[in-house]
CSV table of C-alpha atoms in Angstrom, one decimal:
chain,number,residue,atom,x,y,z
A,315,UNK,CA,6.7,-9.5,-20.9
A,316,UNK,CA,4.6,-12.6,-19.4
A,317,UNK,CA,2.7,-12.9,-17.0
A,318,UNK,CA,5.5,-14.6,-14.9
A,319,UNK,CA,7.9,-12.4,-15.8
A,320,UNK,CA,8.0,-9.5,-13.4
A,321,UNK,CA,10.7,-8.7,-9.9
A,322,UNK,CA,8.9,-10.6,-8.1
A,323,UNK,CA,8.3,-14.3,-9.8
A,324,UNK,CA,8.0,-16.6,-6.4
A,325,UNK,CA,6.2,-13.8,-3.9
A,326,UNK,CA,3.0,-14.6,-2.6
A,327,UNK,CA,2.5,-12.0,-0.2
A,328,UNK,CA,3.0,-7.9,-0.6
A,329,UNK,CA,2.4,-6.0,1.8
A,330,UNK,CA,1.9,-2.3,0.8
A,331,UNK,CA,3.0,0.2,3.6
A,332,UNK,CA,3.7,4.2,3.1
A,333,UNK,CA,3.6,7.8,4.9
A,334,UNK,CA,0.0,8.7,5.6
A,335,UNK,CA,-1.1,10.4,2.4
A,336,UNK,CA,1.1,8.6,-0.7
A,337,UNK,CA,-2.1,6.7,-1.6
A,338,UNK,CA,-1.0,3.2,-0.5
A,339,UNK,CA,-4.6,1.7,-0.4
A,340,UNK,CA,-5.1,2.6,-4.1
A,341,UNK,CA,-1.9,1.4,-4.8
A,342,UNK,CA,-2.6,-1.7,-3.3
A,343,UNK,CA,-5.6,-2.5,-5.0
A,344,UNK,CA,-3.9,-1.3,-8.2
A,345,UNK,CA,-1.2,-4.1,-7.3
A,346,UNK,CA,-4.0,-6.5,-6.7
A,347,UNK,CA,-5.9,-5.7,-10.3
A,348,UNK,CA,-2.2,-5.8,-11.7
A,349,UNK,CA,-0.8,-9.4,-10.3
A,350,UNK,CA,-4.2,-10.8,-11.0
A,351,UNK,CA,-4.3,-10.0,-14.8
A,352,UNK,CA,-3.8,-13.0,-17.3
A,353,UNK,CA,-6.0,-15.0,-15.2
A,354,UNK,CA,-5.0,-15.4,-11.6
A,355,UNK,CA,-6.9,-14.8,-8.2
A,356,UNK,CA,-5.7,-12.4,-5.7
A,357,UNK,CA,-6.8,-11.3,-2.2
A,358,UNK,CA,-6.2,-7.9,-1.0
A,359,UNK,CA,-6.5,-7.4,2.6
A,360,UNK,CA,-7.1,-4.7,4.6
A,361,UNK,CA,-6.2,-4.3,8.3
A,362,UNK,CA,-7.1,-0.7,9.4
A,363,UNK,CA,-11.1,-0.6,9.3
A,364,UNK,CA,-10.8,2.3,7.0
A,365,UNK,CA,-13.2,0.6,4.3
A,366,UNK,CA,-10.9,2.3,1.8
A,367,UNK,CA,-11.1,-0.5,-0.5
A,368,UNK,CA,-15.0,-1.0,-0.8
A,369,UNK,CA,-14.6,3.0,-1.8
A,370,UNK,CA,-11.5,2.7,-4.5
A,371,UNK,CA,-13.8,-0.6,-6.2
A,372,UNK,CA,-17.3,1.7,-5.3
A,373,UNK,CA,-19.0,-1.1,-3.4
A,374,UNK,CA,-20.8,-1.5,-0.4
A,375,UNK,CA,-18.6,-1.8,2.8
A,376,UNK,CA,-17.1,-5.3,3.3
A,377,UNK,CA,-17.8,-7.5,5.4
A,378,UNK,CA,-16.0,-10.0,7.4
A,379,UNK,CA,-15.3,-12.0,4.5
A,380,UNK,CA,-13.7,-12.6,1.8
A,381,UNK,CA,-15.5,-11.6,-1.6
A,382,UNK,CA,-14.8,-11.0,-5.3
A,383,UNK,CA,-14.6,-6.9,-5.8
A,384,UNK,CA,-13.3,-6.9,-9.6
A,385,UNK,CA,-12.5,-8.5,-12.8
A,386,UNK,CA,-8.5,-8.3,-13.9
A,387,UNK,CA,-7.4,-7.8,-17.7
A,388,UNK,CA,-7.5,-11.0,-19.0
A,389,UNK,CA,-9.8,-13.0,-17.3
A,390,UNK,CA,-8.1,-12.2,-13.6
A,391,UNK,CA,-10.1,-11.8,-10.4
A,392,UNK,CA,-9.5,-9.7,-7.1
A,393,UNK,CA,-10.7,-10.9,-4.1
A,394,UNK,CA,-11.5,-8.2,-1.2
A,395,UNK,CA,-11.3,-8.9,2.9
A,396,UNK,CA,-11.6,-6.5,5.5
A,397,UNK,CA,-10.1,-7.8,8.5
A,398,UNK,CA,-12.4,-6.8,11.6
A,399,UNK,CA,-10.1,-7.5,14.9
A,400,UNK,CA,-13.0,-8.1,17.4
A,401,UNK,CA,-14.2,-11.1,14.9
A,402,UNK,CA,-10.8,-11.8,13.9
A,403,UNK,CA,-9.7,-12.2,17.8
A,404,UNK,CA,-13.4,-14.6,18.4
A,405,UNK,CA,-11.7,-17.0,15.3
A,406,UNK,CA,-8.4,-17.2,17.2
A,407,UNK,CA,-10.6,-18.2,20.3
A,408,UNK,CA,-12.5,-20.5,18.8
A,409,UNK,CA,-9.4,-22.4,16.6
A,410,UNK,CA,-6.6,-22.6,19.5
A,411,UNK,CA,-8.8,-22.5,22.6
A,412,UNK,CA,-12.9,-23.5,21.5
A,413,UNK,CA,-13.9,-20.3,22.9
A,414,UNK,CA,-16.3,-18.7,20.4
A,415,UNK,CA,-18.8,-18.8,22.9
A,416,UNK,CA,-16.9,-17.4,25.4
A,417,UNK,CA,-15.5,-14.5,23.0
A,418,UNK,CA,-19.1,-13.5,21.9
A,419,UNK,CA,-19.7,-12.9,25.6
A,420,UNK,CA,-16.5,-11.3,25.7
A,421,UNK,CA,-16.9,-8.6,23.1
A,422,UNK,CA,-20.5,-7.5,25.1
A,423,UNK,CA,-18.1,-6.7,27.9
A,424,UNK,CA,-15.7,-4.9,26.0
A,425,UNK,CA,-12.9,-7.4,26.8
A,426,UNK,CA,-11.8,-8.0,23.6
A,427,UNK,CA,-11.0,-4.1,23.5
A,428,UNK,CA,-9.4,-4.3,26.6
A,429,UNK,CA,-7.1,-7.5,25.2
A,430,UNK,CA,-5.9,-5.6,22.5
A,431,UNK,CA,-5.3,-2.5,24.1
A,432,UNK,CA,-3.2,-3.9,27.2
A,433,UNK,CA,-1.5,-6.4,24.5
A,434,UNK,CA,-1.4,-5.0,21.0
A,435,UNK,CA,1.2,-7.1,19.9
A,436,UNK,CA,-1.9,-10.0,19.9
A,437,UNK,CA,-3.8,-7.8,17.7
A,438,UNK,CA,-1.3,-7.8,15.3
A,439,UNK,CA,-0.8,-11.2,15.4
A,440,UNK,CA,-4.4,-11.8,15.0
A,441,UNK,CA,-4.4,-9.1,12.1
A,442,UNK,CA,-0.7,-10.8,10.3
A,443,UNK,CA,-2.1,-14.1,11.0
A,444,UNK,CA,-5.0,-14.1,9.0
A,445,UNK,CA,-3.4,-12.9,6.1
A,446,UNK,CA,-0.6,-15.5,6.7
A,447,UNK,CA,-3.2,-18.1,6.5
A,448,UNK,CA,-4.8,-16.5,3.4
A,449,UNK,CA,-1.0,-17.2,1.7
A,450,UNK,CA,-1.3,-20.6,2.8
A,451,UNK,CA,-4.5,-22.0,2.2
A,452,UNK,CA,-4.8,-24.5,-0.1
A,453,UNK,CA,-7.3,-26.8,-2.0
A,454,UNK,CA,-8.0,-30.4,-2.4
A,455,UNK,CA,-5.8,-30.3,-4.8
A,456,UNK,CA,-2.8,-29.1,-3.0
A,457,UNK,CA,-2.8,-26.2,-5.1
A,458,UNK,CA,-3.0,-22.4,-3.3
A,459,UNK,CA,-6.5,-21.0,-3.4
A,460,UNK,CA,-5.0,-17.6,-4.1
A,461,UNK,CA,-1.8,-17.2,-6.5
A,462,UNK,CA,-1.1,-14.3,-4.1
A,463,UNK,CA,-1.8,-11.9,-1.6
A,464,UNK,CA,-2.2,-8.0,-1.2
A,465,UNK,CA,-2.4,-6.4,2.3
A,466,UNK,CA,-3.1,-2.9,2.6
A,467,UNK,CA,-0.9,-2.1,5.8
A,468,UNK,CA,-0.2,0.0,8.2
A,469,UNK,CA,1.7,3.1,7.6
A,470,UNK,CA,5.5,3.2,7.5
A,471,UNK,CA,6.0,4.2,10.9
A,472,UNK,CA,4.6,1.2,12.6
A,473,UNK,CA,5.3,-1.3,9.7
A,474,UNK,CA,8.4,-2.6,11.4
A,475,UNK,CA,7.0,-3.8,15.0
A,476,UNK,CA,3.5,-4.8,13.5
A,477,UNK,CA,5.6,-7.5,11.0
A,478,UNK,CA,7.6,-8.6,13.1
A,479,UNK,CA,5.3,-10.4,15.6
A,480,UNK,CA,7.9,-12.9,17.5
A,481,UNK,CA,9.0,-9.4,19.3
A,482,UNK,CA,5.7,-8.2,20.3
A,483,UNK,CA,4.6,-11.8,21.3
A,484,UNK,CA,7.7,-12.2,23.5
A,485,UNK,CA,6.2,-10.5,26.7
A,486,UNK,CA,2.8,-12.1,25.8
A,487,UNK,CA,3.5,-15.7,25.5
A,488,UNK,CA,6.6,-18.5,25.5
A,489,UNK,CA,5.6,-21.0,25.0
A,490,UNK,CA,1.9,-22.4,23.8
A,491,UNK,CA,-1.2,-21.7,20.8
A,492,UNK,CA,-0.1,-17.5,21.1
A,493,UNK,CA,3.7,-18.5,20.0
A,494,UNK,CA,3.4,-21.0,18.0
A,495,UNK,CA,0.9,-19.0,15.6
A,496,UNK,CA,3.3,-16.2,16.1
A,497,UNK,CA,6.0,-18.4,14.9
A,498,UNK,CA,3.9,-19.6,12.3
A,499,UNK,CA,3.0,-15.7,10.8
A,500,UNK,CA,6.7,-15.5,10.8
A,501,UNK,CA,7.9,-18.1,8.9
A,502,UNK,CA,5.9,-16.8,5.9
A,503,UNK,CA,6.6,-12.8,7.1
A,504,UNK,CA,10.3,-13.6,6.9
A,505,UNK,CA,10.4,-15.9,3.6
A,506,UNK,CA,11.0,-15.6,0.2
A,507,UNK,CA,7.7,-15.3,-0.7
A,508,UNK,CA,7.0,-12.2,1.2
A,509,UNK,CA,8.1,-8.2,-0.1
A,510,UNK,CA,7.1,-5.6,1.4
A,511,UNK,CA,6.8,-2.3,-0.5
A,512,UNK,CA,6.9,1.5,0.3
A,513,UNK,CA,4.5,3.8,-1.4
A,514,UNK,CA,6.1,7.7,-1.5
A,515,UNK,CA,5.9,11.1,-2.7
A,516,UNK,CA,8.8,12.9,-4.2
A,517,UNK,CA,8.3,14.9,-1.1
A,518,UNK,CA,10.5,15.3,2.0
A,519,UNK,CA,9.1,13.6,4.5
A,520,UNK,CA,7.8,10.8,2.7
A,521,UNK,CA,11.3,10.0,1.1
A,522,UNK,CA,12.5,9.9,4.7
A,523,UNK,CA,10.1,7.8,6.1
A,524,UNK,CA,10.5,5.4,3.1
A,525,UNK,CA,14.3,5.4,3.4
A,526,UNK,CA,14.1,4.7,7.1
A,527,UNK,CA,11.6,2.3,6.6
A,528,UNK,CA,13.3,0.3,4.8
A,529,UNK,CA,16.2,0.8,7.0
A,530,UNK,CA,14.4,-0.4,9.8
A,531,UNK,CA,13.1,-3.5,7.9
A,532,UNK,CA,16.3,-4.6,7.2
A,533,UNK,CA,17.7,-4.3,10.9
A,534,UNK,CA,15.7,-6.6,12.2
A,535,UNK,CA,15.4,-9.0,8.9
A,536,UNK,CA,12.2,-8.7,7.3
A,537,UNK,CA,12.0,-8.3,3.3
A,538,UNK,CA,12.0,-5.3,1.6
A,539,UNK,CA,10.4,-4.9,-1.5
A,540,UNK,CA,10.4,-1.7,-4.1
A,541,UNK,CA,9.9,1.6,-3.7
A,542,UNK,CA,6.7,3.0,-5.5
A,543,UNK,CA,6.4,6.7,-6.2
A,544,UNK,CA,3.1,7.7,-6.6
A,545,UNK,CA,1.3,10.9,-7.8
A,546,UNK,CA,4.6,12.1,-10.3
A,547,UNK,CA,4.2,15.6,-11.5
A,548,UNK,CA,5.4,15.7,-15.3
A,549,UNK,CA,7.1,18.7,-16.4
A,550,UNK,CA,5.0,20.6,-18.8
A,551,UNK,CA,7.6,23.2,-19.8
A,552,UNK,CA,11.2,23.3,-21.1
A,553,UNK,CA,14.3,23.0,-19.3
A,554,UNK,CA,15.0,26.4,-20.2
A,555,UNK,CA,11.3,27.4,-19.1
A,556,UNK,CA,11.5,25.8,-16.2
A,557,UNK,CA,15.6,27.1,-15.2
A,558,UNK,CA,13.9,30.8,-16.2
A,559,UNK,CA,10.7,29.9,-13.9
A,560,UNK,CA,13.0,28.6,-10.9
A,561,UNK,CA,15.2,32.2,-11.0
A,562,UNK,CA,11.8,34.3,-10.9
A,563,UNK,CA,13.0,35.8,-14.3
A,564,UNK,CA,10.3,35.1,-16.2
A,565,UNK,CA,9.1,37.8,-19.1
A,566,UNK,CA,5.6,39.0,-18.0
A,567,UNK,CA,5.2,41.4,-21.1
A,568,UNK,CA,5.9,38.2,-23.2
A,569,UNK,CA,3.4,36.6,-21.2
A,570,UNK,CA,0.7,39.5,-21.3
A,571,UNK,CA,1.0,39.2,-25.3
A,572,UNK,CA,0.3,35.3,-25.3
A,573,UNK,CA,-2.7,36.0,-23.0
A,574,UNK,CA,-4.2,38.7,-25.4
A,575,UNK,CA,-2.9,36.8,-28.7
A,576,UNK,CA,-5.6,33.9,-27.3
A,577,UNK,CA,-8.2,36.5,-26.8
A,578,UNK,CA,-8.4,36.8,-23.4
A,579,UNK,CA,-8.0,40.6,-23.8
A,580,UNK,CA,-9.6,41.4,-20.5
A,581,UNK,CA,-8.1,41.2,-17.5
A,582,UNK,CA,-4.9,40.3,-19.4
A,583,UNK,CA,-2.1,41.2,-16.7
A,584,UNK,CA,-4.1,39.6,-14.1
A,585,UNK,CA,-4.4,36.8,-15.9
A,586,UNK,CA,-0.9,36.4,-16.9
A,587,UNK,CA,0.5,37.1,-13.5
A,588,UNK,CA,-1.6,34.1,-12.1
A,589,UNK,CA,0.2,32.1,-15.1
A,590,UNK,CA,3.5,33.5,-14.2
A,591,UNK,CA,3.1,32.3,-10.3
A,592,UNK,CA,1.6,28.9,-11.3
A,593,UNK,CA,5.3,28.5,-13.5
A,594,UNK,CA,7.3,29.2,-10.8
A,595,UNK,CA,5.6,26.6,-8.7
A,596,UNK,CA,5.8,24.4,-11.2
A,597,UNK,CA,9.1,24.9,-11.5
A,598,UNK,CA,10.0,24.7,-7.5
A,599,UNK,CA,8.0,21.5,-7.7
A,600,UNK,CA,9.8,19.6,-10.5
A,601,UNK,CA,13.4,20.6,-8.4
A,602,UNK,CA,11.9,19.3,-5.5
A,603,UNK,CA,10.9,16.1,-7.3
A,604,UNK,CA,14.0,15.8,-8.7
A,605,UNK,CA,15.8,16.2,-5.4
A,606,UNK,CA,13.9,13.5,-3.8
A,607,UNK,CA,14.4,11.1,-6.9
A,608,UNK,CA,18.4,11.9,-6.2
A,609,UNK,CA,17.6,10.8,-2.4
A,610,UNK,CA,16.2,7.5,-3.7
A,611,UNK,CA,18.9,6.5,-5.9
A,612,UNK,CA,20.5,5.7,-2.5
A,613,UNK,CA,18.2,2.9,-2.3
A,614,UNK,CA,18.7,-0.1,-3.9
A,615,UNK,CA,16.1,-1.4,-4.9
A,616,UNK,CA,13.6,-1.8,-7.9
A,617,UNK,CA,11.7,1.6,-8.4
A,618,UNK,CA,8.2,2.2,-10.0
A,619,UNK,CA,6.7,5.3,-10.7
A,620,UNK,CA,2.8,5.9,-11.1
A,621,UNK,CA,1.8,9.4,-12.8
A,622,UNK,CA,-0.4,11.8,-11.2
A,623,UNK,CA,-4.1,11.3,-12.8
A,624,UNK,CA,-6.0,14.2,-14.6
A,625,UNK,CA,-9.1,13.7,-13.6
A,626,UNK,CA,-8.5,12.1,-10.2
A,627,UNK,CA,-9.1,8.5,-8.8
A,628,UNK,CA,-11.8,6.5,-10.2
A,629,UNK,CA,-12.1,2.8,-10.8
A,630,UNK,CA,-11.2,3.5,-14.3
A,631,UNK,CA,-7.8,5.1,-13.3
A,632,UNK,CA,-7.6,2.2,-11.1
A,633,UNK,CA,-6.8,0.0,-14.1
A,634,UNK,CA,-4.4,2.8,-15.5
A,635,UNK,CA,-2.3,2.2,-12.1
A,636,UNK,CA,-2.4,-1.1,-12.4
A,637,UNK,CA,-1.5,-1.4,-16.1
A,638,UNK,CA,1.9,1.1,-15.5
A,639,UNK,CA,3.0,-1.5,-12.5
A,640,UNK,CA,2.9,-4.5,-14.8
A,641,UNK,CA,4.4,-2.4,-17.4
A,642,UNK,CA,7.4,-1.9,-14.8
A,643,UNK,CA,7.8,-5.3,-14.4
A,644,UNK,CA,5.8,-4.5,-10.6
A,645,UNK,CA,3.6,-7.7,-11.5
């Protein structure tokens, strides 16, 4: 496979949304390390003040600009902004209206809090638009300064209403700087160039909210992406093991003779009843995944599935994620 050759050849932007939990900011930076292997420069963007990327890279918090966080396989590099919204809105202020002294007096009296609270649809725009101008940049040259983009988004729940930015602007503004840079965000939110994907669990209420996510995307016309399960459990017994497991008919004698043939001959049937409970959990949770994987075959679109790591998330694993995306054709 090339470097080119992936599902999404032609998209510039991904936005990475998911249930609260999946792990969407570490796969987003994993999509970011993946897209920008073989050479290319990336930005990830994050718009919820969280500093979670500065922690998945383990560097110091960002700052409000845009800075290299890690080298890509092959030569690539990831770029890393933090979006913050009070010096995001001042920009806006300074580039439509040539307020920036104005909004630095502003944010002493807690006006630019007061803006986005009353009208949160500008804060989103602010927070879409400068990523939307990050896509669009260019150089000299008339080349992109960044083959693509990353945003760490917010969670599936709002994903919808903060995309779609012409709806929440309609109250604010018709005509004027506020819609046309509204109008602007949406030309690249809505094109071809733009996917947005959904980070789940094989749990319940993740599936849901990925299913009517994606639902809710498509309602109003805004590109879906793939799904990406995160965190899989493998099965680590048999089918037979695990039907036996699942019917809570397992052999504990058998079981009490495996502990004792290892040499844990103390504590044997305590030992082996512990075992015997973490099977049938095991079990419960590999029909549950299954289940959910059923639930997502209603979906169509690509899939991509990202193990659970052994020994947690670390910068290394952070490559592992990466490299399983691009070997799903992800990037």
């Amino acid at each position: 496979m090339s470097a080119r050759d992936t599902d999404w050849d032609g998209v510039r932007l991904h936005v990475v949304t998911g249930k609260g939990g999946t792990g969407k900011t570490t796969v987003a930076a994993a999509l970011a390390l993946a897209l920008a292997a073989g050479g290319r420069k990336v930005l990830l963007v994050e718009v919820e003040g969280r500093q979670g990327i500065a922690q998945l890279f383990d560097c110091p918090p960002l700052p409000y600009e845009e800075r290299r966080v890690a080298v890509a396989p092959d030569g690539g590099d990831v770029h890393a902004l933090a979006v913050d919204t009070e010096e995001a809105l001042i920009e806006y202020l300074e580039m439509f209206y040539n307020l920036k002294r104005a909004g630095k007096a502003m944010t002493k009296l807690g006006i630019v809090d007061f803006v986005t609270t009353i009208a949160p649809g500008l804060r989103d725009v602010i927070l879409t638009g400068k990523t939307s101008e990050s896509v669009r940049r260019k150089k000299k040259d008339g080349s992109f300064v960044y083959d693509a983009v990353v945003m760490d988004a917010p969670p599936t729940g709002r994903i919808t209403k903060f995309l779609n930015v012409n709806d929440e602007v309609s109250g604010l503004a018709k005509v004027g700087p506020v819609r046309n840079h509204a109008d602007t965000v949406m030309k690249v939110v809505r094109s071809p160039e733009t996917a947005v994907h959904f980070v789940t669990l094989l749990e319940e209420m993740p599936v849901q909210e990925t299913m009517d996510g994606i639902r809710d995307l498509t309602a109003v016309g805004l590109p879906v992406g793939g799904v990406i399960v995160n965190m899989e459990h493998q099965p680590v017994l048999t089918e037979d093991d695990l039907a036996v497991a699942a019917a809570g008919a397992l052999d504990t004698d058998e079981i009490v003779r495996g502990v004792k043939a290892a040499g844990l001959e103390h504590d044997a049937e305590a030992i082996a009843a512990v075992l015997a409970g973490e099977a049938v959990d095991h079990a419960r949770r590999t029909a549950l995944q299954r289940r959910e994987k059923e639930r997502l075959d209603s979906v169509d679109r690509p899939r991509y599935t990202l193990p659970q790591l052994s020994d947690g998330m670390d910068l290394a694993g952070l490559y592992d994620l990466a490299a399983a995306l691009r070997d799903q054709g992800a990037a």
